[in-house]
Amino acid sequence: MPQRLTQENWLQWRAMGGKTLMGVSQMVWQSPDEMTANRELFAKVAGETPLDDFYWRDAITWNAAVLLSLSVEQTLKAIAIRVNGGCLKTHDLKLLWNDIRSEDREGIAAKARLIRKRTEGTRLATGACADGVEEWTEVIEHHKDTFENARYNLESQRQGYGLSRNLELWVLALAVSEHAWTLR
């Protein structure tokens, strides 16, 4: 079992998770024109020819998933610190998920249902995940190592690690963040 960090400030962890989530949304939620302008600006600054649409989207999707899983990690740690007085020193989302109370997991599932309702008609509302804690536990299990796989990709020889269930990861990250903001 990982070491438990104590004497941490849960509000700082919650803010850090929220800022990571805001940053990834700024990176991804762009119109096609904004995306083209950003690709062209990147190529100009980096001194390269403009990247094709597929390569650019692939890079953004991968990095978004990494940052989303980091945001979930940071915010789950905030919840654990607030409720348990400390959090586990790990990147493993499954361990962090299991370290929070069942009522917090249920609160996150409830927030996810609200997010899906608010985003009806968009891709965020169409993920394969249902609305219960068990289904969100599956998403946590699926992405439990996403941050670590990216961070230690070359060291661990995990190249080619594929991504899926990203829409559900978005909803989960938003729901964890919203739930953390309800804690006093």
PDB file of C-alpha atoms in Angstrom:
ATOM      1  CA  MET A   1       0.000   0.000   0.000  1.00  0.00           C
ATOM      2  CA  PRO A   2       1.368   3.443  -0.878  1.00  0.00           C
ATOM      3  CA  GLN A   3       2.457   5.890   1.781  1.00  0.00           C
ATOM      4  CA  ARG A   4      -0.231   8.283   3.079  1.00  0.00           C
ATOM      5  CA  LEU A   5       0.501  11.995   2.812  1.00  0.00           C
ATOM      6  CA  THR A   6      -0.746  13.946   5.813  1.00  0.00           C
ATOM      7  CA  GLN A   7      -0.797  17.629   6.752  1.00  0.00           C
ATOM      8  CA  GLU A   8      -1.747  18.491   3.186  1.00  0.00           C
ATOM      9  CA  ASN A   9      -4.081  21.376   2.370  1.00  0.00           C
ATOM     10  CA  TRP A  10      -7.145  19.958   0.633  1.00  0.00           C
ATOM     11  CA  LEU A  11      -8.131  23.352  -0.778  1.00  0.00           C
ATOM     12  CA  GLN A  12      -4.799  23.634  -2.582  1.00  0.00           C
ATOM     13  CA  TRP A  13      -5.195  20.125  -4.027  1.00  0.00           C
ATOM     14  CA  ARG A  14      -8.763  20.937  -5.120  1.00  0.00           C
ATOM     15  CA  ALA A  15      -7.579  24.164  -6.777  1.00  0.00           C
ATOM     16  CA  MET A  16      -4.717  22.340  -8.504  1.00  0.00           C
ATOM     17  CA  GLY A  17      -7.122  19.713  -9.897  1.00  0.00           C
ATOM     18  CA  GLY A  18      -9.498  22.441 -11.069  1.00  0.00           C
ATOM     19  CA  LYS A  19      -6.730  24.394 -12.764  1.00  0.00           C
ATOM     20  CA  THR A  20      -5.521  21.280 -14.561  1.00  0.00           C
ATOM     21  CA  LEU A  21      -9.089  20.656 -15.752  1.00  0.00           C
ATOM     22  CA  MET A  22      -9.432  24.275 -16.922  1.00  0.00           C
ATOM     23  CA  GLY A  23      -6.142  24.052 -18.792  1.00  0.00           C
ATOM     24  CA  VAL A  24      -7.095  20.894 -20.653  1.00  0.00           C
ATOM     25  CA  SER A  25     -10.489  22.338 -21.577  1.00  0.00           C
ATOM     26  CA  GLN A  26      -8.783  25.432 -23.010  1.00  0.00           C
ATOM     27  CA  MET A  27      -6.506  23.155 -25.004  1.00  0.00           C
ATOM     28  CA  VAL A  28      -9.271  20.955 -26.423  1.00  0.00           C
ATOM     29  CA  TRP A  29     -12.493  22.944 -26.637  1.00  0.00           C
ATOM     30  CA  GLN A  30     -11.682  24.898 -29.773  1.00  0.00           C
ATOM     31  CA  SER A  31     -13.562  25.608 -32.939  1.00  0.00           C
ATOM     32  CA  PRO A  32     -12.083  24.218 -36.179  1.00  0.00           C
ATOM     33  CA  ASP A  33     -10.848  27.724 -37.073  1.00  0.00           C
ATOM     34  CA  GLU A  34      -9.128  28.126 -33.695  1.00  0.00           C
ATOM     35  CA  MET A  35      -7.519  24.698 -34.061  1.00  0.00           C
ATOM     36  CA  THR A  36      -6.184  25.583 -37.524  1.00  0.00           C
ATOM     37  CA  ALA A  37      -4.827  28.914 -36.246  1.00  0.00           C
ATOM     38  CA  ASN A  38      -3.117  27.171 -33.318  1.00  0.00           C
ATOM     39  CA  ARG A  39      -1.582  24.524 -35.594  1.00  0.00           C
ATOM     40  CA  GLU A  40      -0.248  27.224 -37.908  1.00  0.00           C
ATOM     41  CA  LEU A  41       1.101  29.271 -34.999  1.00  0.00           C
ATOM     42  CA  PHE A  42       2.811  26.188 -33.552  1.00  0.00           C
ATOM     43  CA  ALA A  43       4.434  25.408 -36.908  1.00  0.00           C
ATOM     44  CA  LYS A  44       5.589  29.026 -37.282  1.00  0.00           C
ATOM     45  CA  VAL A  45       7.093  29.213 -33.779  1.00  0.00           C
ATOM     46  CA  ALA A  46       8.594  25.700 -33.927  1.00  0.00           C
ATOM     47  CA  GLY A  47       9.969  26.312 -37.421  1.00  0.00           C
ATOM     48  CA  GLU A  48       8.178  23.307 -38.895  1.00  0.00           C
ATOM     49  CA  THR A  49       5.715  22.776 -41.677  1.00  0.00           C
ATOM     50  CA  PRO A  50       2.117  22.810 -40.430  1.00  0.00           C
ATOM     51  CA  LEU A  51       1.081  19.474 -38.942  1.00  0.00           C
ATOM     52  CA  ASP A  52      -1.749  17.617 -40.591  1.00  0.00           C
ATOM     53  CA  ASP A  53      -5.144  17.504 -38.916  1.00  0.00           C
ATOM     54  CA  PHE A  54      -4.920  13.840 -37.854  1.00  0.00           C
ATOM     55  CA  TYR A  55      -1.485  14.181 -36.212  1.00  0.00           C
ATOM     56  CA  TRP A  56      -2.546  17.365 -34.398  1.00  0.00           C
ATOM     57  CA  ARG A  57      -5.800  15.837 -33.096  1.00  0.00           C
ATOM     58  CA  ASP A  58      -3.999  12.650 -32.043  1.00  0.00           C
ATOM     59  CA  ALA A  59      -1.453  14.661 -30.031  1.00  0.00           C
ATOM     60  CA  ILE A  60      -4.166  16.781 -28.417  1.00  0.00           C
ATOM     61  CA  THR A  61      -6.321  13.726 -27.583  1.00  0.00           C
ATOM     62  CA  TRP A  62      -3.416  11.905 -25.928  1.00  0.00           C
ATOM     63  CA  ASN A  63      -2.321  14.934 -23.921  1.00  0.00           C
ATOM     64  CA  ALA A  64      -5.909  15.723 -22.926  1.00  0.00           C
ATOM     65  CA  ALA A  65      -6.364  12.210 -21.513  1.00  0.00           C
ATOM     66  CA  VAL A  66      -3.118  12.512 -19.566  1.00  0.00           C
ATOM     67  CA  LEU A  67      -4.131  15.869 -18.089  1.00  0.00           C
ATOM     68  CA  LEU A  68      -7.679  14.688 -17.392  1.00  0.00           C
ATOM     69  CA  SER A  69      -6.387  11.704 -15.443  1.00  0.00           C
ATOM     70  CA  LEU A  70      -3.999  14.027 -13.580  1.00  0.00           C
ATOM     71  CA  SER A  71      -6.929  16.307 -12.728  1.00  0.00           C
ATOM     72  CA  VAL A  72      -8.926  13.322 -11.426  1.00  0.00           C
ATOM     73  CA  GLU A  73      -5.894  12.251  -9.364  1.00  0.00           C
ATOM     74  CA  GLN A  74      -5.392  15.688  -7.832  1.00  0.00           C
ATOM     75  CA  THR A  75      -9.073  16.143  -7.026  1.00  0.00           C
ATOM     76  CA  LEU A  76      -9.543  12.642  -5.576  1.00  0.00           C
ATOM     77  CA  LYS A  77      -6.580  13.436  -3.341  1.00  0.00           C
ATOM     78  CA  ALA A  78      -8.296  16.673  -2.277  1.00  0.00           C
ATOM     79  CA  ILE A  79     -11.438  14.734  -1.334  1.00  0.00           C
ATOM     80  CA  ALA A  80      -9.419  12.165   0.614  1.00  0.00           C
ATOM     81  CA  ILE A  81      -7.492  14.877   2.467  1.00  0.00           C
ATOM     82  CA  ARG A  82     -10.715  16.684   3.362  1.00  0.00           C
ATOM     83  CA  VAL A  83     -12.459  13.545   4.612  1.00  0.00           C
ATOM     84  CA  ASN A  84      -9.609  11.262   5.776  1.00  0.00           C
ATOM     85  CA  GLY A  85      -7.010  13.833   6.814  1.00  0.00           C
ATOM     86  CA  GLY A  86      -4.575  12.560   4.198  1.00  0.00           C
ATOM     87  CA  CYS A  87      -4.252  10.980   0.781  1.00  0.00           C
ATOM     88  CA  LEU A  88      -2.337   8.124  -0.769  1.00  0.00           C
ATOM     89  CA  LYS A  89       0.957   8.977  -2.466  1.00  0.00           C
ATOM     90  CA  THR A  90       0.213   7.327  -5.801  1.00  0.00           C
ATOM     91  CA  HIS A  91      -0.869   8.061  -9.360  1.00  0.00           C
ATOM     92  CA  ASP A  92      -3.112   4.956  -9.415  1.00  0.00           C
ATOM     93  CA  LEU A  93      -6.669   6.232  -9.846  1.00  0.00           C
ATOM     94  CA  LYS A  94      -8.154   2.930  -8.676  1.00  0.00           C
ATOM     95  CA  LEU A  95      -6.354   3.130  -5.324  1.00  0.00           C
ATOM     96  CA  LEU A  96      -7.372   6.780  -4.950  1.00  0.00           C
ATOM     97  CA  TRP A  97     -11.001   6.012  -5.907  1.00  0.00           C
ATOM     98  CA  ASN A  98     -11.184   3.221  -3.349  1.00  0.00           C
ATOM     99  CA  ASP A  99      -9.641   5.522  -0.724  1.00  0.00           C
ATOM    100  CA  ILE A 100     -12.606   7.916  -0.722  1.00  0.00           C
ATOM    101  CA  ARG A 101     -15.922   7.219   0.989  1.00  0.00           C
ATOM    102  CA  SER A 102     -18.697   5.391  -0.832  1.00  0.00           C
ATOM    103  CA  GLU A 103     -20.941   8.452  -0.387  1.00  0.00           C
ATOM    104  CA  ASP A 104     -18.336  10.519  -2.253  1.00  0.00           C
ATOM    105  CA  ARG A 105     -18.271   7.974  -5.105  1.00  0.00           C
ATOM    106  CA  GLU A 106     -22.084   8.132  -5.182  1.00  0.00           C
ATOM    107  CA  GLY A 107     -21.926  11.945  -5.175  1.00  0.00           C
ATOM    108  CA  ILE A 108     -19.543  11.847  -8.132  1.00  0.00           C
ATOM    109  CA  ALA A 109     -21.899   9.504 -10.025  1.00  0.00           C
ATOM    110  CA  ALA A 110     -24.782  11.910  -9.292  1.00  0.00           C
ATOM    111  CA  LYS A 111     -22.734  14.853 -10.613  1.00  0.00           C
ATOM    112  CA  ALA A 112     -21.916  12.814 -13.739  1.00  0.00           C
ATOM    113  CA  ARG A 113     -25.648  12.285 -14.352  1.00  0.00           C
ATOM    114  CA  LEU A 114     -26.206  16.046 -14.080  1.00  0.00           C
ATOM    115  CA  ILE A 115     -23.333  16.776 -16.448  1.00  0.00           C
ATOM    116  CA  ARG A 116     -24.739  14.345 -19.004  1.00  0.00           C
ATOM    117  CA  LYS A 117     -28.141  15.995 -18.699  1.00  0.00           C
ATOM    118  CA  ARG A 118     -26.614  19.488 -19.107  1.00  0.00           C
ATOM    119  CA  THR A 119     -24.633  18.369 -22.155  1.00  0.00           C
ATOM    120  CA  GLU A 120     -27.478  16.512 -23.862  1.00  0.00           C
ATOM    121  CA  GLY A 121     -27.076  16.729 -27.611  1.00  0.00           C
ATOM    122  CA  THR A 122     -23.261  16.872 -27.399  1.00  0.00           C
ATOM    123  CA  ARG A 123     -20.658  14.118 -27.551  1.00  0.00           C
ATOM    124  CA  LEU A 124     -20.116  14.338 -23.777  1.00  0.00           C
ATOM    125  CA  ALA A 125     -23.595  12.914 -23.225  1.00  0.00           C
ATOM    126  CA  THR A 126     -22.995   9.939 -25.537  1.00  0.00           C
ATOM    127  CA  GLY A 127     -20.304   7.910 -23.753  1.00  0.00           C
ATOM    128  CA  ALA A 128     -20.978   4.220 -23.262  1.00  0.00           C
ATOM    129  CA  CYS A 129     -20.949   4.547 -19.486  1.00  0.00           C
ATOM    130  CA  ALA A 130     -24.207   4.346 -17.554  1.00  0.00           C
ATOM    131  CA  ASP A 131     -24.842   6.417 -14.466  1.00  0.00           C
ATOM    132  CA  GLY A 132     -24.014   4.177 -11.510  1.00  0.00           C
ATOM    133  CA  VAL A 133     -20.962   4.031  -9.270  1.00  0.00           C
ATOM    134  CA  GLU A 134     -20.030   0.631 -10.714  1.00  0.00           C
ATOM    135  CA  GLU A 135     -19.790   2.026 -14.234  1.00  0.00           C
ATOM    136  CA  TRP A 136     -17.642   4.965 -13.123  1.00  0.00           C
ATOM    137  CA  THR A 137     -15.469   2.503 -11.223  1.00  0.00           C
ATOM    138  CA  GLU A 138     -14.890   0.774 -14.589  1.00  0.00           C
ATOM    139  CA  VAL A 139     -13.783   4.085 -16.128  1.00  0.00           C
ATOM    140  CA  ILE A 140     -11.440   4.628 -13.180  1.00  0.00           C
ATOM    141  CA  GLU A 141     -10.064   1.098 -13.669  1.00  0.00           C
ATOM    142  CA  HIS A 142      -9.620   1.709 -17.406  1.00  0.00           C
ATOM    143  CA  HIS A 143      -7.710   4.975 -16.851  1.00  0.00           C
ATOM    144  CA  LYS A 144      -6.035   4.085 -13.546  1.00  0.00           C
ATOM    145  CA  ASP A 145      -2.549   4.279 -15.111  1.00  0.00           C
ATOM    146  CA  THR A 146      -3.082   6.778 -17.946  1.00  0.00           C
ATOM    147  CA  PHE A 147      -0.985   9.520 -16.332  1.00  0.00           C
ATOM    148  CA  GLU A 148       1.746   7.114 -15.286  1.00  0.00           C
ATOM    149  CA  ASN A 149       1.819   5.372 -18.675  1.00  0.00           C
ATOM    150  CA  ALA A 150       2.394   8.727 -20.343  1.00  0.00           C
ATOM    151  CA  ARG A 151       4.844  10.037 -17.765  1.00  0.00           C
ATOM    152  CA  TYR A 152       6.995   6.892 -17.694  1.00  0.00           C
ATOM    153  CA  ASN A 153       6.347   5.704 -21.257  1.00  0.00           C
ATOM    154  CA  LEU A 154       9.952   5.423 -22.374  1.00  0.00           C
ATOM    155  CA  GLU A 155      11.287   4.175 -19.055  1.00  0.00           C
ATOM    156  CA  SER A 156       8.701   1.402 -18.804  1.00  0.00           C
ATOM    157  CA  GLN A 157       8.669   0.365 -22.470  1.00  0.00           C
ATOM    158  CA  ARG A 158       4.870   0.792 -22.571  1.00  0.00           C
ATOM    159  CA  GLN A 159       4.948   2.382 -25.999  1.00  0.00           C
ATOM    160  CA  GLY A 160       1.784   2.184 -28.018  1.00  0.00           C
ATOM    161  CA  TYR A 161      -0.465   2.417 -25.000  1.00  0.00           C
ATOM    162  CA  GLY A 162      -3.870   3.029 -26.524  1.00  0.00           C
ATOM    163  CA  LEU A 163      -6.596   5.315 -25.339  1.00  0.00           C
ATOM    164  CA  SER A 164     -10.317   4.767 -25.298  1.00  0.00           C
ATOM    165  CA  ARG A 165     -13.273   5.809 -23.151  1.00  0.00           C
ATOM    166  CA  ASN A 166     -12.053   9.409 -23.315  1.00  0.00           C
ATOM    167  CA  LEU A 167     -15.514  10.970 -23.370  1.00  0.00           C
ATOM    168  CA  GLU A 168     -16.278   9.185 -20.120  1.00  0.00           C
ATOM    169  CA  LEU A 169     -12.971  10.399 -18.695  1.00  0.00           C
ATOM    170  CA  TRP A 170     -14.077  13.964 -19.481  1.00  0.00           C
ATOM    171  CA  VAL A 171     -17.390  13.484 -17.674  1.00  0.00           C
ATOM    172  CA  LEU A 172     -15.635  11.798 -14.759  1.00  0.00           C
ATOM    173  CA  ALA A 173     -13.082  14.612 -14.401  1.00  0.00           C
ATOM    174  CA  LEU A 174     -15.835  17.220 -14.476  1.00  0.00           C
ATOM    175  CA  ALA A 175     -17.946  15.255 -11.971  1.00  0.00           C
ATOM    176  CA  VAL A 176     -15.067  14.706  -9.531  1.00  0.00           C
ATOM    177  CA  SER A 177     -14.278  18.421  -9.688  1.00  0.00           C
ATOM    178  CA  GLU A 178     -17.897  19.457  -9.162  1.00  0.00           C
ATOM    179  CA  HIS A 179     -18.265  17.058  -6.256  1.00  0.00           C
ATOM    180  CA  ALA A 180     -15.107  18.371  -4.587  1.00  0.00           C
ATOM    181  CA  TRP A 181     -16.534  21.893  -4.747  1.00  0.00           C
ATOM    182  CA  THR A 182     -19.591  20.742  -2.737  1.00  0.00           C
ATOM    183  CA  LEU A 183     -17.431  19.660   0.210  1.00  0.00           C
ATOM    184  CA  ARG A 184     -17.090  22.099   3.082  1.00  0.00           C
TER     185      ARG A 184
END
